[in-house]
Amino acid sequence: MTCLLITAMTPLCCAQTTVTKSAVNVALELPDAPGMVGRAHALGAKTPAIAQSSGTPVAQAWRQRTRPAGRFDTNITPDEIAPPLSVSDKVLVGLKDSVSPLSAISWLTSAGWSHLIDGRPNYGVDSGAFGERLGASVLRDTSETIFTESVFAPVFHEDPRYYQMGRGHSILRRGLYAATRVVVTRKDDGRATPNLSLFAGDAAGAALTLTYYPSKNTSFREGMETFTGSLGGSAIGFVVDEFLDDALRIAHLKKRE
């Protein structure tokens, strides 16, 4: 699984090395939570608040937030107003997100790749090994999601949802924005903050694997590799969240707006 994540992240990492420091700063300052947007909407503002603290102009392609998002939606489009989440809401968001269709795809992909290369967790390649890998993948991904969104997001007062940048920006800019959500998110009031809930959730999920992975995979080093692999997987997941709607439109599985 780690090899898959490293392979998938290599093009993004290479692209990031060519981005200037100012571009990185811009990416980290882009709004991705409803705090400032929600306050502007409540005051009757006609345009969404975007990067106000940095003094950057409102992007022409950024769409006004006019329609409400579902309370338990985890992928918020640029035109949606996301409601504030209570502690109980975050618990339910985490539970819902842990068993979503995309989660199921992640379980199967992770288990399939691990079985193909006989990688971590090392159950072998006999007839029952894939089932063991699939079960381990379900346990790891589910526990990481619940720890992150249902446990640590309330503790750190962070918003666990992903806010799309959306069309009208370059693919590189959107990809950079999505990948950096691993390290930066927003608190419930809209202020930018290190993504402590994700780091803590993935660390807790990786530590838990030491109780059910084969003995070969229960050393501290193995646990750290599981943790870093999970962070890489989270980055890929955010990129998928950013571009999923575009892919569905191209495939004529979602109505064009």
Short mmCIF file of C-alpha atoms in Angstrom, two decimals:
data_model
loop_
_atom_site.label_atom_id
_atom_site.label_comp_id
_atom_site.label_asym_id
_atom_site.label_seq_id
_atom_site.Cartn_x
_atom_site.Cartn_y
_atom_site.Cartn_z
CA MET A 1 0.00 0.00 0.00
CA THR A 2 2.87 2.37 0.86
CA CYS A 3 4.44 1.74 -2.55
CA LEU A 4 1.11 2.58 -4.23
CA LEU A 5 0.80 5.81 -2.29
CA ILE A 6 4.39 6.82 -3.03
CA THR A 7 3.89 6.08 -6.73
CA ALA A 8 0.63 8.04 -6.84
CA MET A 9 2.08 11.01 -4.97
CA THR A 10 5.35 11.23 -7.00
CA PRO A 11 3.97 13.43 -9.85
CA LEU A 12 2.39 15.80 -7.33
CA CYS A 13 5.58 16.03 -5.29
CA CYS A 14 7.63 16.73 -8.41
CA ALA A 15 5.20 19.44 -9.45
CA GLN A 16 5.31 21.01 -6.02
CA THR A 17 9.09 21.37 -6.12
CA THR A 18 8.71 23.84 -8.98
CA VAL A 19 6.13 25.99 -7.19
CA THR A 20 7.48 29.19 -5.68
CA LYS A 21 7.21 30.02 -2.01
CA SER A 22 4.60 32.68 -2.71
CA ALA A 23 2.43 30.20 -4.59
CA VAL A 24 2.52 27.85 -1.61
CA ASN A 25 1.50 30.69 0.69
CA VAL A 26 -1.42 31.53 -1.59
CA ALA A 27 -2.54 27.90 -1.59
CA LEU A 28 -2.50 27.75 2.20
CA GLU A 29 -4.49 30.98 2.50
CA LEU A 30 -7.37 29.92 0.24
CA PRO A 31 -10.69 29.62 2.08
CA ASP A 32 -11.93 26.10 2.66
CA ALA A 33 -14.36 26.46 5.54
CA PRO A 34 -17.64 28.31 6.04
CA GLY A 35 -16.55 30.51 8.94
CA MET A 36 -15.78 33.75 7.06
CA VAL A 37 -18.21 32.88 4.27
CA GLY A 38 -20.98 32.22 6.75
CA ARG A 39 -20.43 35.52 8.55
CA ALA A 40 -20.44 37.44 5.25
CA HIS A 41 -23.65 35.70 4.20
CA ALA A 42 -25.31 36.51 7.50
CA LEU A 43 -24.43 40.19 7.07
CA GLY A 44 -26.01 40.24 3.62
CA ALA A 45 -22.79 40.30 1.60
CA LYS A 46 -23.33 39.74 -2.12
CA THR A 47 -19.97 38.05 -2.71
CA PRO A 48 -18.23 35.36 -0.66
CA ALA A 49 -15.37 36.36 1.59
CA ILE A 50 -12.19 34.98 0.07
CA ALA A 51 -8.66 35.40 1.35
CA GLN A 52 -9.63 38.63 3.10
CA SER A 53 -6.77 38.46 5.54
CA SER A 54 -4.17 38.30 2.77
CA GLY A 55 -5.71 41.13 0.75
CA THR A 56 -5.99 39.04 -2.42
CA PRO A 57 -8.86 39.95 -4.78
CA VAL A 58 -12.00 37.89 -5.12
CA ALA A 59 -11.45 35.31 -7.85
CA GLN A 60 -13.87 35.86 -10.71
CA ALA A 61 -14.35 32.10 -11.03
CA TRP A 62 -15.29 31.65 -7.38
CA ARG A 63 -19.03 31.17 -7.30
CA GLN A 64 -21.31 32.80 -4.80
CA ARG A 65 -22.54 30.45 -2.10
CA THR A 66 -26.30 30.40 -2.54
CA ARG A 67 -27.64 26.93 -1.75
CA PRO A 68 -27.43 25.00 1.52
CA ALA A 69 -25.30 21.89 1.80
CA GLY A 70 -26.61 18.83 3.58
CA ARG A 71 -25.79 18.73 7.27
CA PHE A 72 -23.80 15.53 6.90
CA ASP A 73 -22.19 16.25 3.52
CA THR A 74 -18.41 15.95 3.70
CA ASN A 75 -17.54 17.35 0.26
CA ILE A 76 -18.77 20.94 -0.07
CA THR A 77 -18.97 22.56 -3.53
CA PRO A 78 -18.09 26.24 -4.09
CA ASP A 79 -21.73 27.32 -4.35
CA GLU A 80 -22.88 25.65 -1.12
CA ILE A 81 -23.32 27.20 2.31
CA ALA A 82 -22.28 24.60 4.87
CA PRO A 83 -24.12 24.63 8.19
CA PRO A 84 -22.09 24.75 11.42
CA LEU A 85 -21.43 21.36 12.99
CA SER A 86 -22.08 20.52 16.62
CA VAL A 87 -20.10 17.84 18.44
CA SER A 88 -22.84 15.28 17.80
CA ASP A 89 -22.94 16.30 14.13
CA LYS A 90 -19.21 15.61 13.80
CA VAL A 91 -19.65 12.20 15.40
CA LEU A 92 -22.34 11.35 12.86
CA VAL A 93 -20.32 12.82 9.97
CA GLY A 94 -17.40 10.56 10.89
CA LEU A 95 -19.60 7.48 11.16
CA LYS A 96 -21.25 8.24 7.81
CA ASP A 97 -17.95 9.01 6.07
CA SER A 98 -16.35 5.81 7.36
CA VAL A 99 -18.83 3.63 5.42
CA SER A 100 -19.29 5.71 2.27
CA PRO A 101 -19.03 4.23 -1.26
CA LEU A 102 -15.65 5.95 -1.73
CA SER A 103 -14.46 4.32 1.48
CA ALA A 104 -15.46 0.92 0.12
CA ILE A 105 -13.48 1.59 -3.05
CA SER A 106 -10.49 2.54 -0.90
CA TRP A 107 -10.77 -0.71 1.09
CA LEU A 108 -10.82 -2.84 -2.04
CA THR A 109 -8.01 -0.91 -3.73
CA SER A 110 -5.78 -1.07 -0.68
CA ALA A 111 -6.38 -4.78 -0.09
CA GLY A 112 -5.99 -5.61 -3.79
CA TRP A 113 -2.69 -3.79 -4.17
CA SER A 114 -1.31 -5.24 -0.94
CA HIS A 115 -2.29 -8.72 -2.09
CA LEU A 116 -0.77 -8.17 -5.54
CA ILE A 117 2.65 -7.17 -4.19
CA ASP A 118 2.42 -9.25 -0.99
CA GLY A 119 2.89 -6.07 1.02
CA ARG A 120 1.82 -4.78 4.41
CA PRO A 121 -0.05 -6.34 6.16
CA ASN A 122 1.89 -9.49 5.31
CA TYR A 123 -0.75 -12.20 5.36
CA GLY A 124 0.74 -14.10 2.42
CA VAL A 125 -0.89 -14.77 -0.94
CA ASP A 126 -2.95 -17.89 -0.28
CA SER A 127 -6.69 -18.09 -0.86
CA GLY A 128 -7.60 -16.59 2.50
CA ALA A 129 -5.03 -13.79 2.50
CA PHE A 130 -7.09 -11.35 0.45
CA GLY A 131 -10.00 -11.64 2.85
CA GLU A 132 -7.67 -10.96 5.79
CA ARG A 133 -6.20 -7.95 4.00
CA LEU A 134 -9.67 -6.62 3.16
CA GLY A 135 -10.76 -6.95 6.77
CA ALA A 136 -7.60 -5.18 7.97
CA SER A 137 -8.13 -2.41 5.40
CA VAL A 138 -11.71 -1.88 6.59
CA LEU A 139 -10.59 -1.72 10.22
CA ARG A 140 -7.72 0.69 9.52
CA ASP A 141 -9.61 3.11 7.27
CA THR A 142 -12.73 3.09 9.43
CA SER A 143 -10.83 3.66 12.66
CA GLU A 144 -8.76 6.49 11.12
CA THR A 145 -11.88 8.23 9.84
CA ILE A 146 -13.75 7.92 13.13
CA PHE A 147 -10.74 9.02 15.15
CA THR A 148 -10.19 12.02 12.86
CA GLU A 149 -13.74 13.25 12.31
CA SER A 150 -15.75 11.94 15.26
CA VAL A 151 -13.15 12.17 18.05
CA PHE A 152 -10.37 14.65 17.33
CA ALA A 153 -12.29 17.17 15.19
CA PRO A 154 -14.53 17.99 18.19
CA VAL A 155 -11.53 17.99 20.56
CA PHE A 156 -9.57 20.48 18.42
CA HIS A 157 -12.68 22.41 17.30
CA GLU A 158 -11.89 21.75 13.64
CA ASP A 159 -14.22 21.37 10.65
CA PRO A 160 -13.68 17.89 9.15
CA ARG A 161 -15.33 18.64 5.81
CA TYR A 162 -13.56 19.25 2.49
CA TYR A 163 -14.34 22.50 0.66
CA GLN A 164 -13.73 22.35 -3.08
CA MET A 165 -11.87 25.13 -4.85
CA GLY A 166 -13.85 24.24 -7.97
CA ARG A 167 -13.58 24.99 -11.65
CA GLY A 168 -12.15 28.23 -12.96
CA HIS A 169 -8.69 27.60 -11.50
CA SER A 170 -5.77 25.69 -13.00
CA ILE A 171 -5.44 21.97 -12.36
CA LEU A 172 -2.10 22.54 -10.62
CA ARG A 173 -3.58 25.18 -8.30
CA ARG A 174 -6.51 22.97 -7.42
CA GLY A 175 -4.27 19.95 -6.91
CA LEU A 176 -1.92 21.91 -4.67
CA TYR A 177 -4.84 23.26 -2.66
CA ALA A 178 -6.30 19.76 -2.23
CA ALA A 179 -3.03 18.10 -1.23
CA THR A 180 -2.21 20.79 1.34
CA ARG A 181 -5.46 20.13 3.20
CA VAL A 182 -3.48 17.36 4.90
CA VAL A 183 -1.48 19.97 6.78
CA VAL A 184 -3.90 22.90 7.00
CA THR A 185 -7.61 23.08 7.71
CA ARG A 186 -10.01 25.48 9.40
CA LYS A 187 -11.35 25.73 12.88
CA ASP A 188 -15.11 25.92 13.42
CA ASP A 189 -14.97 29.73 13.30
CA GLY A 190 -13.17 29.73 9.94
CA ARG A 191 -9.63 30.49 11.12
CA ALA A 192 -6.82 28.54 9.47
CA THR A 193 -5.13 25.95 11.69
CA PRO A 194 -2.77 22.97 11.38
CA ASN A 195 -4.78 19.85 10.64
CA LEU A 196 -4.23 18.36 14.08
CA SER A 197 -7.32 16.16 13.95
CA LEU A 198 -6.10 14.39 10.80
CA PHE A 199 -2.59 13.83 12.13
CA ALA A 200 -3.91 12.60 15.47
CA GLY A 201 -6.56 10.41 13.83
CA ASP A 202 -4.15 8.76 11.42
CA ALA A 203 -1.61 8.27 14.22
CA ALA A 204 -4.24 6.64 16.44
CA GLY A 205 -5.45 4.42 13.60
CA ALA A 206 -1.87 3.37 12.80
CA ALA A 207 -1.20 2.57 16.45
CA LEU A 208 -4.35 0.45 16.57
CA THR A 209 -3.10 -1.70 13.66
CA LEU A 210 -0.40 -3.01 15.98
CA THR A 211 -3.13 -4.98 17.77
CA TYR A 212 -4.43 -6.85 14.72
CA TYR A 213 -1.70 -6.79 12.04
CA PRO A 214 0.58 -9.84 11.73
CA SER A 215 3.52 -9.84 14.17
CA LYS A 216 5.86 -8.95 11.30
CA ASN A 217 4.07 -5.59 11.00
CA THR A 218 3.83 -4.57 14.64
CA SER A 219 7.18 -2.85 15.19
CA PHE A 220 7.47 0.90 15.76
CA ARG A 221 8.98 1.32 12.30
CA GLU A 222 6.11 -0.56 10.69
CA GLY A 223 3.63 1.57 12.60
CA MET A 224 5.31 4.77 11.40
CA GLU A 225 5.23 3.54 7.81
CA THR A 226 1.52 2.81 8.17
CA PHE A 227 1.02 6.33 9.58
CA THR A 228 2.92 8.10 6.77
CA GLY A 229 1.16 5.95 4.20
CA SER A 230 -2.19 6.99 5.67
CA LEU A 231 -1.25 10.67 5.39
CA GLY A 232 -0.34 10.11 1.74
CA GLY A 233 -3.63 8.34 1.23
CA SER A 234 -5.44 11.29 2.82
CA ALA A 235 -3.76 13.68 0.37
CA ILE A 236 -4.87 11.50 -2.54
CA GLY A 237 -8.36 11.40 -1.06
CA PHE A 238 -8.56 15.21 -0.96
CA VAL A 239 -7.44 15.39 -4.59
CA VAL A 240 -10.20 12.91 -5.48
CA ASP A 241 -12.71 15.06 -3.59
CA GLU A 242 -11.59 18.13 -5.55
CA PHE A 243 -11.89 16.57 -9.01
CA LEU A 244 -14.59 13.91 -8.52
CA ASP A 245 -17.48 16.08 -9.70
CA ASP A 246 -15.53 17.02 -12.85
CA ALA A 247 -14.84 13.36 -13.58
CA LEU A 248 -18.51 12.46 -13.13
CA ARG A 249 -19.55 15.23 -15.53
CA ILE A 250 -17.03 14.06 -18.14
CA ALA A 251 -18.41 10.53 -17.79
CA HIS A 252 -21.99 11.95 -18.12
CA LEU A 253 -22.82 10.60 -14.67
CA LYS A 254 -23.59 14.03 -13.28
CA LYS A 255 -25.51 16.89 -14.81
CA ARG A 256 -23.41 19.76 -16.15
CA GLU A 257 -24.12 23.10 -14.53
#
